[in-house]
Amino acid sequence: MKKHNFNAGPSILPRIAVENSAKAILDLNGSGLSLLEISHRHKDFQAIIDEASALFKELMNIPDGYHVLFLGGGASTQFVMAPYNLLQTQAAYLETGVWAKKAIKEAKLFGNVNVVASSSDKNFSYIPKGYSIPADADYFHITTNNTIYGTEIKHDMDSPVPLIADMSSDILSRPTDVSKYAMIYGGAQKNLGPAGVTFVIIREDILGKVDRKIPSILDYKIQIDNGSMFNTPPCFAIYTCMETLRWIKGLGGLKTIQAMNEKKANLLYDAIDNSTMFVGTAAREDRSLMNICFVMKEDYKEKEDAFMEFTKTKGMVGIKGHRSVGGFRASTYNALPIESVQALVDCMHEFENENM
Ligand SMILES: *Cc1c(COP(=O)(O)O)cnc(C)c1O
C-alpha cells in the first residue's frame, strides 16, 4: 500500500534526495568510495558543503555579511549557543510553545530573560500580538513555527534589536526576508534533511559583544572561521540537505514552494472548516502551513481512536496529534505531495459519511 507520510519530524523528504543519498552511500560520484567513508577534508566533501551553503544563500537570498553553518547538536544546542554567544545582560523571548519554553530555560543560565508575551493561557493555540520588544534587550527570540500546536508567524517582523528565529519546522517553506533577522537556526530533520545536522544562518556583526569566555565548539566565531569544520561535521546529513536544496531550486525556488504549501494547507483546512465532525485547534489567523492540528468535536470525541485506525488502513502515517494537544496533526512539509493531503481529506469524508 502507498504510504502517506505526515510525520512531524524526522519527516518526509523529496524522494530524489533520498534516492541520491542512497546512491552516494554506495558510491560517491563514481569514486568507488562511500560518502560515509571519506574524510570531511576530502575535496569531494568540501564541494558538497560548499554547494549546500551556496544553495541556501541563493534560495533564501541571504545578503552579504551572513554565514551559513552546518553544525551538530540539533536546535536544542542552539537554545544554549545563542545566549552563550549573544546574551550579555538581558534577552527578550516570545513564548509560543514547548520549544520556546526550552529555549527560555537555557537562556536563563546566561542572564535576564524577559518573556515579552506568552500564549500559554490557551495551550499555545495562537500567536501573541500587541506586545512590545524592549529596545535594551541584547536580542529578541521567536519560534516562527510551533510544530506541536500548529501555529506560525508567517511574516518577517521588524525588531528594534537583533531578531533570532528558531525556524526548525518552517525553514525554506516560503520566501523569507533574511535581512530582518540576525540569526535563523533549526534542526534539519523537519523540512530539510535527516536528523543530525543543524543549520545556522548568522550575521557576523552580532558576535563578539559578550564578556564571558566561550568554549570553542560552542563559539559561532570559531565555527565560522573553520567553515563548519572545527570538528567533524555530520557529513551524510549535510549531503542529503544539499540534495533537498537542489530539489527546491529545480522546482523554481521558494515562491513555488510557498504556492504548493498554501494549496496543500488550504485543501486540508477547508475540509476541517467544512466538517461537522472535525475542528481545528489553532486560531485561524495564526494557522501553520506546515503542521495542521485538528480534533473531533465534543459530540464525536469517542470516535478519535476509530478514525486513527481507519486512517492506518488507508496508508496514513504519523497523524496522531502531540500528547499536549491530542487529536490529530498532519505535517504538510515541503516534500509532502498534494496527493497525500487529498487522500487524507478523502479519508475524513469517508469516515464522516460512515459515522454520522
Ligand atoms: C523539533 C524542534 C526543535 C528541536 O530540535 P532538535 O533538533 O531535536 O533539538 C526545536 N524547535 C522546533 C520549532 C522544533 O520543531
XYZ file of N, CA and C in Angstrom, residues 69 71 81 84-85 213-226 229-231:
66
model
N 26.030 27.972 8.527
C 26.782 26.921 9.225
C 25.977 25.624 9.249
N 25.994 22.487 11.716
C 26.581 22.028 12.972
C 25.878 20.782 13.493
N 23.652 27.787 22.599
C 24.691 28.561 21.897
C 24.293 30.020 21.693
N 24.727 31.896 24.952
C 26.156 31.817 25.310
C 26.941 32.894 24.556
N 26.638 33.044 23.277
C 27.371 33.965 22.412
C 26.811 35.378 22.387
N 33.867 33.910 28.583
C 34.647 33.014 27.720
C 33.700 31.954 27.158
N 33.892 31.606 25.883
C 33.001 30.649 25.231
C 33.819 29.416 24.817
N 33.356 28.217 25.189
C 34.074 27.013 24.735
C 34.126 26.988 23.199
N 35.246 26.567 22.647
C 35.453 26.665 21.189
C 34.316 26.059 20.373
N 33.894 24.867 20.747
C 32.890 24.156 19.942
C 31.562 24.916 19.916
N 31.324 25.738 20.925
C 30.058 26.477 21.006
C 30.190 27.931 20.558
N 31.352 28.265 20.020
C 31.638 29.653 19.661
C 31.348 29.860 18.154
N 30.331 30.672 17.858
C 29.968 30.882 16.442
C 31.149 31.395 15.622
N 31.941 32.289 16.245
C 33.074 32.871 15.507
C 34.042 31.765 15.065
N 34.305 30.841 15.978
C 35.235 29.744 15.654
C 34.620 28.820 14.606
N 33.312 28.585 14.709
C 32.640 27.746 13.706
C 32.675 28.421 12.330
N 32.495 29.728 12.308
C 32.547 30.460 11.033
C 33.964 30.381 10.450
N 34.965 30.675 11.290
C 36.356 30.687 10.819
C 36.791 29.321 10.292
N 36.146 28.265 10.795
C 36.518 26.918 10.359
C 35.547 26.338 9.332
N 33.780 23.277 10.098
C 34.601 22.068 10.271
C 35.606 22.228 11.396
N 35.170 22.863 12.482
C 36.013 22.896 13.676
C 36.218 21.468 14.169
N 35.148 20.700 14.105
C 35.281 19.249 14.301
C 34.608 18.575 13.114
